[in-house]
Amino acid sequence: MDAREIRSILNRAKIFEESSARAQLDVLAARRVGNLFFEDSTRTRVSFTTAVQRLGGTTIDLFGTGSSVSKGESLVDTALTVEAGGADVLVVRTKPAGGAHLIAQHASVPVINAGDGRHQHPTQGLLDAYALARATGRQDFDLSGLTVAIVGDIANSRVARSDINAFSTLGARVVLIGPRPFCPPAIAALGCEMSNDLDAWLPKVDAIQMLRVQTERHTGSTPVTRRQYRAGYALTCQRAERLQNHAVVMHPGPANRGVEIDGPVADQFNGEGPRSIIREQVRAGTFIRMAVLAMALGR
Ligand code: CP
């Protein structure tokens, strides 16, 4: 998507946010949304469900465990079964990259990617851009002039890829920071600056998005030990003190406290110094997903 398309979604999300969180809307009245989560989720699944409820629709919920996927049924067959059962749109999270795209090639209804392997997590990129813009007073969702660091296991992060797309398209300068095994040279093709030196960048950034180390996606032994990772790349309380006062701290979740981020840094909502907007990211997820669902169904 180009900047105009992204801003169109973010502006719709803003309208939903401002139209009172408690109001019951009928945008998805008599519509059913199939939530197909073949990989675990808390934030994305809850916020899609909440978004559907706020828009007056209903959900058909299916998870990898407890469905016939465990008997060997394919992703596509499972998705088409839910569609045949009456779903008007499918929200899909898969372990393999390309899962949502594959399903979309066979389905007759819109398919929304809720995260596919290491590849992309588009609504996360949108909600992160929304939360960042709101926290930095960018009412027009123009992120020009902001320097944003994305720190950690870039190689295995679908969030990083979607954030890079969203942040840089909206004008931000994006720098990817992590140990060499997590920042392979091919990542440079995404068009960002890269660094292995978090400490050098701390005083220069306006926002810092900390990523979870995706051990479940590592093949073989973990390439960086926990001790090495903490020493070089964790946002500890000491490191957070070196951020600019106006800087915001982000994390897409789930966070591993004491690994990539210290608990007090993640919890710092107010007061002096850098501010955590992690809860605001989660909150933004509902409004972004309301906007995306409404657009997918042409409402
Ligand atoms: N950020 C994110 O996708 O979190 P969940 O895996 O909990 O949905």
Tab-separated table of C-alpha atoms and ligand atoms in Angstrom:
chain	number	residue	atom	x	y	z
A	1	MET	CA	0.000	0.000	0.000
A	2	ASP	CA	1.119	3.546	-0.593
A	3	ALA	CA	0.947	6.287	2.039
A	4	ARG	CA	-2.470	7.459	0.872
A	5	GLU	CA	-3.977	3.987	1.288
A	6	ILE	CA	-2.361	3.455	4.692
A	7	ARG	CA	-3.581	6.861	5.919
A	8	SER	CA	-7.079	6.035	4.680
A	9	ILE	CA	-7.150	2.981	6.978
A	10	LEU	CA	-5.614	4.874	9.901
A	11	ASN	CA	-8.149	7.673	9.502
A	12	ARG	CA	-11.007	5.160	9.515
A	13	ALA	CA	-9.554	3.647	12.682
A	14	LYS	CA	-9.461	7.118	14.219
A	15	ILE	CA	-13.128	7.644	13.357
A	16	PHE	CA	-13.986	4.353	15.048
A	17	GLU	CA	-11.936	5.323	18.092
A	18	GLU	CA	-13.641	8.705	18.343
A	19	SER	CA	-17.133	7.337	17.737
A	20	SER	CA	-17.137	6.172	21.341
A	21	ALA	CA	-15.653	2.866	22.337
A	22	ARG	CA	-18.901	1.869	24.013
A	23	ALA	CA	-21.203	2.485	21.056
A	24	GLN	CA	-22.688	-0.548	19.346
A	25	LEU	CA	-22.348	-0.134	15.590
A	26	ASP	CA	-24.112	-2.117	12.867
A	27	VAL	CA	-21.408	-2.023	10.185
A	28	LEU	CA	-21.116	-5.828	10.269
A	29	ALA	CA	-24.761	-6.553	11.112
A	30	ALA	CA	-25.695	-10.071	9.937
A	31	ARG	CA	-22.070	-10.671	8.874
A	32	ARG	CA	-19.940	-13.564	10.147
A	33	VAL	CA	-16.175	-13.389	10.465
A	34	GLY	CA	-14.211	-16.646	10.475
A	35	ASN	CA	-11.277	-16.367	12.887
A	36	LEU	CA	-8.841	-19.076	11.811
A	37	PHE	CA	-5.843	-19.113	14.127
A	38	PHE	CA	-3.579	-22.014	13.248
A	39	GLU	CA	-0.831	-20.486	15.409
A	40	ASP	CA	-1.211	-19.193	18.961
A	41	SER	CA	-2.289	-15.603	19.584
A	42	THR	CA	-3.600	-13.409	22.376
A	43	ARG	CA	-3.638	-9.795	21.149
A	44	THR	CA	-4.539	-10.311	17.506
A	45	ARG	CA	-7.280	-12.849	18.146
A	46	VAL	CA	-8.842	-10.894	21.013
A	47	SER	CA	-8.806	-7.614	19.095
A	48	PHE	CA	-10.302	-9.107	15.929
A	49	THR	CA	-13.056	-10.635	18.055
A	50	THR	CA	-13.643	-7.358	19.898
A	51	ALA	CA	-13.639	-5.472	16.596
A	52	VAL	CA	-16.296	-7.782	15.144
A	53	GLN	CA	-18.443	-7.442	18.268
A	54	ARG	CA	-18.207	-3.640	18.232
A	55	LEU	CA	-19.238	-3.631	14.593
A	56	GLY	CA	-22.307	-5.747	15.312
A	57	GLY	CA	-21.089	-8.950	13.637
A	58	THR	CA	-20.506	-12.482	14.887
A	59	THR	CA	-17.454	-14.752	14.772
A	60	ILE	CA	-16.815	-18.363	13.860
A	61	ASP	CA	-13.725	-19.247	15.888
A	62	LEU	CA	-11.378	-22.012	14.890
A	63	PHE	CA	-7.975	-22.868	16.323
A	64	GLY	CA	-5.274	-25.299	15.239
A	65	THR	CA	-5.987	-27.502	18.225
A	66	GLY	CA	-9.578	-28.642	18.596
A	67	SER	CA	-10.225	-28.563	14.848
A	68	SER	CA	-9.831	-31.210	12.156
A	69	VAL	CA	-6.457	-29.704	11.268
A	70	SER	CA	-5.117	-32.056	13.944
A	71	LYS	CA	-6.465	-34.971	11.818
A	72	GLY	CA	-4.482	-33.820	8.799
A	73	GLU	CA	-6.964	-31.530	7.016
A	74	SER	CA	-5.163	-28.877	4.967
A	75	LEU	CA	-5.271	-25.128	5.637
A	76	VAL	CA	-7.164	-24.524	2.408
A	77	ASP	CA	-9.742	-27.256	3.012
A	78	THR	CA	-10.279	-25.991	6.548
A	79	ALA	CA	-10.697	-22.398	5.397
A	80	LEU	CA	-13.118	-23.371	2.621
A	81	THR	CA	-15.121	-25.406	5.139
A	82	VAL	CA	-15.519	-22.337	7.345
A	83	GLU	CA	-16.461	-20.278	4.297
A	84	ALA	CA	-19.062	-22.875	3.278
A	85	GLY	CA	-20.335	-22.734	6.847
A	86	GLY	CA	-21.269	-19.104	6.303
A	87	ALA	CA	-18.240	-16.876	6.926
A	88	ASP	CA	-18.295	-13.596	4.976
A	89	VAL	CA	-14.607	-12.872	5.612
A	90	LEU	CA	-11.712	-14.990	6.879
A	91	VAL	CA	-9.054	-13.794	9.340
A	92	VAL	CA	-6.105	-16.161	9.066
A	93	ARG	CA	-2.949	-16.764	11.091
A	94	THR	CA	-0.642	-19.523	9.907
A	95	LYS	CA	2.731	-20.951	10.852
A	96	PRO	CA	3.960	-21.071	7.240
A	97	ALA	CA	4.745	-17.887	5.359
A	98	GLY	CA	2.233	-17.315	2.589
A	99	GLY	CA	-0.623	-19.127	4.367
A	100	ALA	CA	-3.148	-16.291	4.030
A	101	HIS	CA	-2.157	-15.720	0.399
A	102	LEU	CA	-2.633	-19.417	-0.390
A	103	ILE	CA	-6.088	-19.428	1.186
A	104	ALA	CA	-7.015	-16.216	-0.625
A	105	GLN	CA	-6.252	-17.913	-3.941
A	106	HIS	CA	-8.996	-20.452	-3.234
A	107	ALA	CA	-11.553	-18.568	-1.147
A	108	SER	CA	-14.437	-16.527	-2.555
A	109	VAL	CA	-14.572	-14.185	0.436
A	110	PRO	CA	-11.992	-11.579	1.564
A	111	VAL	CA	-9.034	-12.982	3.510
A	112	ILE	CA	-7.177	-10.894	6.102
A	113	ASN	CA	-3.641	-11.918	7.032
A	114	ALA	CA	-3.327	-12.044	10.835
A	115	GLY	CA	0.327	-13.102	10.628
A	116	ASP	CA	2.006	-15.679	8.383
A	117	GLY	CA	5.210	-17.218	9.690
A	118	ARG	CA	8.190	-14.902	9.434
A	119	HIS	CA	6.667	-13.057	6.514
A	120	GLN	CA	4.140	-10.320	7.351
A	121	HIS	CA	1.685	-9.160	10.026
A	122	PRO	CA	-0.050	-6.320	8.183
A	123	THR	CA	-2.584	-5.216	10.792
A	124	GLN	CA	0.248	-5.107	13.365
A	125	GLY	CA	2.208	-2.762	11.097
A	126	LEU	CA	-0.873	-0.571	10.770
A	127	LEU	CA	-1.628	-0.489	14.499
A	128	ASP	CA	1.997	0.243	15.352
A	129	ALA	CA	2.002	3.167	12.920
A	130	TYR	CA	-1.299	4.377	14.398
A	131	ALA	CA	-0.077	4.169	18.001
A	132	LEU	CA	3.238	5.816	17.124
A	133	ALA	CA	1.542	8.654	15.267
A	134	ARG	CA	-0.921	9.275	18.100
A	135	ALA	CA	1.855	9.209	20.738
A	136	THR	CA	3.971	11.696	18.805
A	137	GLY	CA	1.128	14.077	17.954
A	138	ARG	CA	1.045	13.247	14.242
A	139	GLN	CA	-2.698	13.696	13.735
A	140	ASP	CA	-2.254	13.418	9.967
A	141	PHE	CA	-0.304	10.159	10.285
A	142	ASP	CA	2.792	11.689	8.706
A	143	LEU	CA	5.852	10.210	10.439
A	144	SER	CA	8.401	12.412	8.612
A	145	GLY	CA	11.260	13.516	10.828
A	146	LEU	CA	10.966	10.596	13.240
A	147	THR	CA	13.783	8.097	13.656
A	148	VAL	CA	12.469	4.695	14.692
A	149	ALA	CA	14.652	1.780	15.799
A	150	ILE	CA	13.378	-1.776	15.449
A	151	VAL	CA	15.505	-3.927	17.717
A	152	GLY	CA	16.021	-7.647	18.029
A	153	ASP	CA	15.336	-10.792	16.039
A	154	ILE	CA	14.658	-9.016	12.755
A	155	ALA	CA	15.358	-12.113	10.663
A	156	ASN	CA	12.479	-14.067	12.179
A	157	SER	CA	10.033	-11.219	12.733
A	158	ARG	CA	6.936	-10.705	10.599
A	159	VAL	CA	6.200	-7.647	12.750
A	160	ALA	CA	9.508	-6.083	11.702
A	161	ARG	CA	8.685	-6.498	8.017
A	162	SER	CA	5.224	-4.966	8.331
A	163	ASP	CA	6.499	-2.161	10.591
A	164	ILE	CA	9.251	-1.333	8.106
A	165	ASN	CA	6.672	-1.062	5.332
A	166	ALA	CA	4.300	1.070	7.374
A	167	PHE	CA	6.791	3.372	9.132
A	168	SER	CA	8.963	4.092	6.111
A	169	THR	CA	6.016	4.559	3.748
A	170	LEU	CA	4.642	7.152	6.182
A	171	GLY	CA	7.969	8.997	6.145
A	172	ALA	CA	9.943	7.746	9.157
A	173	ARG	CA	13.641	6.934	9.092
A	174	VAL	CA	13.893	3.279	10.179
A	175	VAL	CA	17.013	1.609	11.553
A	176	LEU	CA	17.156	-2.127	12.208
A	177	ILE	CA	19.346	-3.106	15.155
A	178	GLY	CA	20.347	-6.550	16.354
A	179	PRO	CA	23.148	-9.075	16.639
A	180	ARG	CA	24.565	-10.261	13.325
A	181	PRO	CA	22.696	-13.618	13.281
A	182	PHE	CA	19.415	-11.706	13.604
A	183	CYS	CA	20.335	-9.097	10.964
A	184	PRO	CA	21.504	-11.031	7.901
A	185	PRO	CA	22.754	-8.856	5.011
A	186	ALA	CA	19.711	-9.787	2.888
A	187	ILE	CA	17.583	-7.730	5.281
A	188	ALA	CA	19.178	-4.623	3.735
A	189	ALA	CA	16.938	-5.290	0.726
A	190	LEU	CA	14.064	-3.955	2.844
A	191	GLY	CA	15.626	-0.536	2.348
A	192	CYS	CA	16.529	0.389	5.942
A	193	GLU	CA	19.698	1.307	7.744
A	194	MET	CA	21.174	-1.524	9.789
A	195	SER	CA	23.339	-1.565	12.892
A	196	ASN	CA	24.704	-4.015	15.432
A	197	ASP	CA	25.269	-1.247	18.003
A	198	LEU	CA	22.151	-0.474	20.062
A	199	ASP	CA	24.026	1.728	22.539
A	200	ALA	CA	25.171	4.065	19.770
A	201	TRP	CA	21.585	4.612	18.598
A	202	LEU	CA	19.815	5.015	21.957
A	203	PRO	CA	20.252	8.816	22.216
A	204	LYS	CA	19.259	9.346	18.564
A	205	VAL	CA	15.871	7.669	18.267
A	206	ASP	CA	12.366	9.068	18.747
A	207	ALA	CA	10.855	5.618	19.135
A	208	ILE	CA	12.178	2.159	19.798
A	209	GLN	CA	10.244	-1.011	18.974
A	210	MET	CA	11.624	-4.002	20.891
A	211	LEU	CA	11.036	-7.434	19.374
A	212	ARG	CA	10.738	-10.807	21.044
A	213	VAL	CA	13.453	-13.340	20.282
A	214	GLN	CA	11.495	-15.864	18.196
A	215	THR	CA	13.076	-19.041	19.541
A	216	GLU	CA	10.264	-21.164	18.086
A	217	ARG	CA	11.411	-20.139	14.595
A	218	HIS	CA	15.101	-20.870	15.158
A	219	THR	CA	16.328	-24.028	13.517
A	220	GLY	CA	18.951	-25.887	15.519
A	221	SER	CA	20.547	-24.119	18.452
A	222	THR	CA	19.664	-20.516	19.250
A	223	PRO	CA	22.327	-18.433	17.481
A	224	VAL	CA	22.754	-15.949	20.345
A	225	THR	CA	22.745	-16.943	24.010
A	226	ARG	CA	20.389	-15.209	26.392
A	227	ARG	CA	23.352	-13.690	28.233
A	228	GLN	CA	24.861	-12.327	24.991
A	229	TYR	CA	21.496	-10.959	23.946
A	230	ARG	CA	20.880	-9.188	27.257
A	231	ALA	CA	24.382	-7.727	27.215
A	232	GLY	CA	24.038	-6.153	23.786
A	233	TYR	CA	20.392	-5.714	22.893
A	234	ALA	CA	17.991	-5.737	25.851
A	235	LEU	CA	16.243	-2.474	26.719
A	236	THR	CA	17.273	-2.523	30.350
A	237	CYS	CA	16.445	0.185	32.877
A	238	GLN	CA	19.990	1.505	32.489
A	239	ARG	CA	19.733	1.689	28.717
A	240	ALA	CA	16.294	3.328	28.853
A	241	GLU	CA	17.869	6.219	30.771
A	242	ARG	CA	19.941	6.994	27.694
A	243	LEU	CA	16.864	7.506	25.496
A	244	GLN	CA	15.688	11.038	24.805
A	245	ASN	CA	12.976	12.236	27.198
A	246	HIS	CA	10.394	12.427	24.440
A	247	ALA	CA	11.173	8.957	23.081
A	248	VAL	CA	8.484	6.295	23.138
A	249	VAL	CA	9.061	2.621	23.911
A	250	MET	CA	7.120	0.057	21.896
A	251	HIS	CA	6.747	-3.709	21.865
A	252	PRO	CA	4.273	-5.642	19.694
A	253	GLY	CA	3.962	-8.360	22.333
A	254	PRO	CA	4.125	-10.922	23.651
A	255	ALA	CA	7.051	-9.536	25.642
A	256	ASN	CA	9.575	-11.623	27.491
A	257	ARG	CA	10.301	-9.442	30.498
A	258	GLY	CA	13.869	-9.705	31.624
A	259	VAL	CA	14.986	-10.824	28.183
A	260	GLU	CA	14.499	-8.140	25.512
A	261	ILE	CA	12.904	-5.563	27.831
A	262	ASP	CA	12.938	-4.910	31.579
A	263	GLY	CA	9.559	-4.855	33.331
A	264	PRO	CA	9.816	-1.253	34.630
A	265	VAL	CA	10.637	-0.020	31.109
A	266	ALA	CA	7.636	-1.853	29.645
A	267	ASP	CA	5.362	-0.450	32.374
A	268	GLN	CA	6.466	3.181	32.291
A	269	PHE	CA	3.276	4.906	31.166
A	270	ASN	CA	3.720	8.379	32.605
A	271	GLY	CA	6.157	10.576	34.408
A	272	GLU	CA	9.530	11.863	33.353
A	273	GLY	CA	11.534	10.337	30.568
A	274	PRO	CA	10.771	7.792	27.865
A	275	ARG	CA	7.220	6.521	27.835
A	276	SER	CA	5.972	3.017	27.112
A	277	ILE	CA	3.042	2.903	24.683
A	278	ILE	CA	2.754	-0.889	24.700
A	279	ARG	CA	-0.822	-0.838	26.025
A	280	GLU	CA	-1.738	1.849	23.498
A	281	GLN	CA	-0.481	-0.438	20.747
A	282	VAL	CA	-2.841	-3.164	21.971
A	283	ARG	CA	-5.722	-0.706	22.229
A	284	ALA	CA	-5.074	0.589	18.708
A	285	GLY	CA	-5.379	-2.986	17.461
A	286	THR	CA	-9.128	-3.010	17.954
A	287	PHE	CA	-9.711	0.199	15.977
A	288	ILE	CA	-7.359	-0.832	13.161
A	289	ARG	CA	-9.082	-4.189	12.853
A	290	MET	CA	-12.499	-2.532	12.861
A	291	ALA	CA	-11.321	-0.383	9.947
A	292	VAL	CA	-9.831	-3.294	8.038
A	293	LEU	CA	-12.909	-5.506	8.518
A	294	ALA	CA	-15.241	-2.723	7.428
A	295	MET	CA	-13.159	-2.057	4.328
A	296	ALA	CA	-12.854	-5.768	3.482
A	297	LEU	CA	-16.651	-5.985	3.464
A	298	GLY	CA	-17.075	-2.761	1.538
A	299	ARG	CA	-18.709	-0.904	4.395
B	1	CP	N1	1.538	-8.961	18.418
B	1	CP	C1	0.899	-10.138	18.235
B	1	CP	O1	0.652	-10.580	17.124
B	1	CP	O2	0.559	-10.762	19.396
B	1	CP	P1	-0.251	-12.132	19.484
B	1	CP	O3	0.659	-13.213	18.955
B	1	CP	O4	-0.562	-12.299	20.939
B	1	CP	O5	-1.471	-11.996	18.640
